[in-house]
Amino acid sequence: MDDCGVLVQVEAVGKVADGRATVRVRSEVGAAAAFWCGGPTGVGREHHVEWTVEEDAAWGGNTRPATSISPGVDEKEGDRIVFRGRLGLTGDGGATLEVAGTHILFDLADPPPSTAVDGTWVEISVERNSVSLWPYLL
């Protein structure tokens, strides 16, 4: 998949009502808040992370052609995260989104997109509560 993940800096740490940890992180391509799936962390710490998303990519729904051809991670309307990158169709009902050298896996909702979109720049908007960050050591 990727060689070194995304390097993020933790800007804020919190918890939601069910006890899960949340973090707000910033990377070279943007910032967002998501669930934290690692050990305790603190503000100012840096981690290499893998993004996971538990929401399907639905062409014409939450997935559309990108408005610019640069990678990005942005929060929209407080409860959504928009990932911008190059789409790769896997041929088995899934896709990857390459964002700044890392790949985020997605399942594709029916109907799947045309193979013509393979390799194009897209934006995928997902609910923030479907996004998790998994830190790892290099």
GROMACS .gro file of C-alpha atoms in nm:
model
  138
    1MET     CA    1   0.000   0.000   0.000
    2ASP     CA    2   0.215   0.292   0.118
    3ASP     CA    3   0.567   0.312   0.250
    4CYS     CA    4   0.533   0.557   0.536
    5GLY     CA    5   0.167   0.647   0.584
    6VAL     CA    6   0.069   1.002   0.660
    7LEU     CA    7   0.262   1.199   0.917
    8VAL     CA    8   0.018   1.394   1.133
    9GLN     CA    9   0.054   1.627   1.428
   10VAL     CA   10  -0.203   1.602   1.707
   11GLU     CA   11  -0.374   1.939   1.768
   12ALA     CA   12  -0.639   1.831   2.020
   13VAL     CA   13  -0.739   1.521   2.215
   14GLY     CA   14  -1.084   1.434   2.354
   15LYS     CA   15  -1.338   1.160   2.420
   16VAL     CA   16  -1.692   1.100   2.302
   17ALA     CA   17  -1.978   0.982   2.526
   18ASP     CA   18  -1.905   0.612   2.465
   19GLY     CA   19  -1.545   0.659   2.584
   20ARG     CA   20  -1.368   0.639   2.248
   21ALA     CA   21  -1.075   0.875   2.205
   22THR     CA   22  -1.086   1.145   1.940
   23VAL     CA   23  -0.808   1.358   1.800
   24ARG     CA   24  -0.782   1.655   1.572
   25VAL     CA   25  -0.479   1.613   1.348
   26ARG     CA   26  -0.302   1.821   1.086
   27SER     CA   27  -0.094   1.692   0.797
   28GLU     CA   28   0.070   1.852   0.494
   29VAL     CA   29  -0.261   1.820   0.305
   30GLY     CA   30  -0.515   1.934   0.566
   31ALA     CA   31  -0.673   1.875   0.905
   32ALA     CA   32  -0.960   1.674   1.048
   33ALA     CA   33  -1.096   1.520   1.367
   34ALA     CA   34  -1.141   1.142   1.386
   35PHE     CA   35  -1.146   0.847   1.624
   36TRP     CA   36  -0.804   0.751   1.762
   37CYS     CA   37  -0.728   0.378   1.762
   38GLY     CA   38  -0.390   0.382   1.929
   39GLY     CA   39  -0.245   0.423   2.274
   40PRO     CA   40  -0.267   0.750   2.463
   41THR     CA   41  -0.132   1.052   2.278
   42GLY     CA   42  -0.093   1.420   2.349
   43VAL     CA   43  -0.115   1.758   2.181
   44GLY     CA   44   0.193   1.830   1.972
   45ARG     CA   45   0.289   1.464   1.924
   46GLU     CA   46   0.355   1.337   1.573
   47HIS     CA   47   0.250   0.997   1.440
   48HIS     CA   48   0.247   0.809   1.113
   49VAL     CA   49  -0.113   0.694   1.067
   50GLU     CA   50  -0.335   0.486   0.845
   51TRP     CA   51  -0.680   0.629   0.773
   52THR     CA   52  -0.972   0.384   0.773
   53VAL     CA   53  -1.322   0.473   0.655
   54GLU     CA   54  -1.633   0.266   0.734
   55GLU     CA   55  -1.852   0.430   0.468
   56ASP     CA   56  -1.889   0.313   0.109
   57ALA     CA   57  -1.789   0.534  -0.184
   58ALA     CA   58  -2.104   0.606  -0.385
   59TRP     CA   59  -2.040   0.761  -0.726
   60GLY     CA   60  -2.271   1.061  -0.775
   61GLY     CA   61  -2.355   1.052  -0.403
   62ASN     CA   62  -2.065   1.109  -0.166
   63THR     CA   63  -1.808   1.069  -0.447
   64ARG     CA   64  -1.763   1.309  -0.738
   65PRO     CA   65  -1.494   1.454  -0.964
   66ALA     CA   66  -1.249   1.672  -0.769
   67THR     CA   67  -1.261   2.049  -0.792
   68SER     CA   68  -0.879   2.059  -0.793
   69ILE     CA   69  -0.602   1.813  -0.867
   70SER     CA   70  -0.416   1.832  -0.540
   71PRO     CA   71  -0.447   1.592  -0.246
   72GLY     CA   72  -0.649   1.708   0.051
   73VAL     CA   73  -0.822   1.628   0.378
   74ASP     CA   74  -1.080   1.885   0.490
   75GLU     CA   75  -1.369   1.910   0.734
   76LYS     CA   76  -1.700   2.028   0.592
   77GLU     CA   77  -2.010   2.137   0.783
   78GLY     CA   78  -1.865   2.007   1.110
   79ASP     CA   79  -1.968   1.644   1.068
   80ARG     CA   80  -1.809   1.543   0.737
   81ILE     CA   81  -1.455   1.486   0.616
   82VAL     CA   82  -1.369   1.527   0.248
   83PHE     CA   83  -1.075   1.326   0.113
   84ARG     CA   84  -0.937   1.440  -0.224
   85GLY     CA   85  -0.706   1.216  -0.423
   86ARG     CA   86  -0.659   0.983  -0.716
   87LEU     CA   87  -0.913   0.698  -0.738
   88GLY     CA   88  -0.800   0.345  -0.812
   89LEU     CA   89  -1.062   0.078  -0.884
   90THR     CA   90  -0.956  -0.263  -0.755
   91GLY     CA   91  -1.191  -0.472  -0.970
   92ASP     CA   92  -1.335  -0.661  -0.672
   93GLY     CA   93  -1.598  -0.413  -0.559
   94GLY     CA   94  -1.349  -0.187  -0.389
   95ALA     CA   95  -1.136   0.117  -0.452
   96THR     CA   96  -0.837   0.296  -0.313
   97LEU     CA   97  -0.796   0.669  -0.283
   98GLU     CA   98  -0.436   0.784  -0.304
   99VAL     CA   99  -0.397   1.092  -0.086
  100ALA     CA  100  -0.044   1.235  -0.065
  101GLY     CA  101   0.126   0.898  -0.109
  102THR     CA  102  -0.096   0.688   0.117
  103HIS     CA  103  -0.392   0.473   0.013
  104ILE     CA  104  -0.731   0.470   0.184
  105LEU     CA  105  -0.948   0.164   0.115
  106PHE     CA  106  -1.316   0.199   0.027
  107ASP     CA  107  -1.596  -0.042  -0.059
  108LEU     CA  108  -1.801   0.071  -0.358
  109ALA     CA  109  -2.176   0.119  -0.330
  110ASP     CA  110  -2.402  -0.004  -0.611
  111PRO     CA  111  -2.406   0.084  -0.888
  112PRO     CA  112  -2.027   0.095  -0.920
  113PRO     CA  113  -1.870   0.378  -1.119
  114SER     CA  114  -1.759   0.339  -1.478
  115THR     CA  115  -1.405   0.211  -1.525
  116ALA     CA  116  -1.342   0.545  -1.702
  117VAL     CA  117  -1.301   0.710  -1.359
  118ASP     CA  118  -1.012   0.481  -1.264
  119GLY     CA  119  -0.706   0.703  -1.208
  120THR     CA  120  -0.900   1.030  -1.197
  121TRP     CA  121  -0.902   1.288  -0.917
  122VAL     CA  122  -1.211   1.264  -0.696
  123GLU     CA  123  -1.349   1.392  -0.368
  124ILE     CA  124  -1.512   1.149  -0.125
  125SER     CA  125  -1.720   1.309   0.152
  126VAL     CA  126  -1.783   1.082   0.452
  127GLU     CA  127  -1.934   1.118   0.797
  128ARG     CA  128  -1.669   1.202   1.053
  129ASN     CA  129  -1.787   0.921   1.282
  130SER     CA  130  -1.692   0.669   1.009
  131VAL     CA  131  -1.325   0.773   1.011
  132SER     CA  132  -1.052   0.628   1.234
  133LEU     CA  133  -0.679   0.684   1.263
  134TRP     CA  134  -0.445   0.393   1.336
  135PRO     CA  135  -0.094   0.501   1.439
  136TYR     CA  136   0.204   0.279   1.371
  137LEU     CA  137   0.581   0.281   1.402
  138LEU     CA  138   0.808   0.278   1.101
   0.00000   0.00000   0.00000
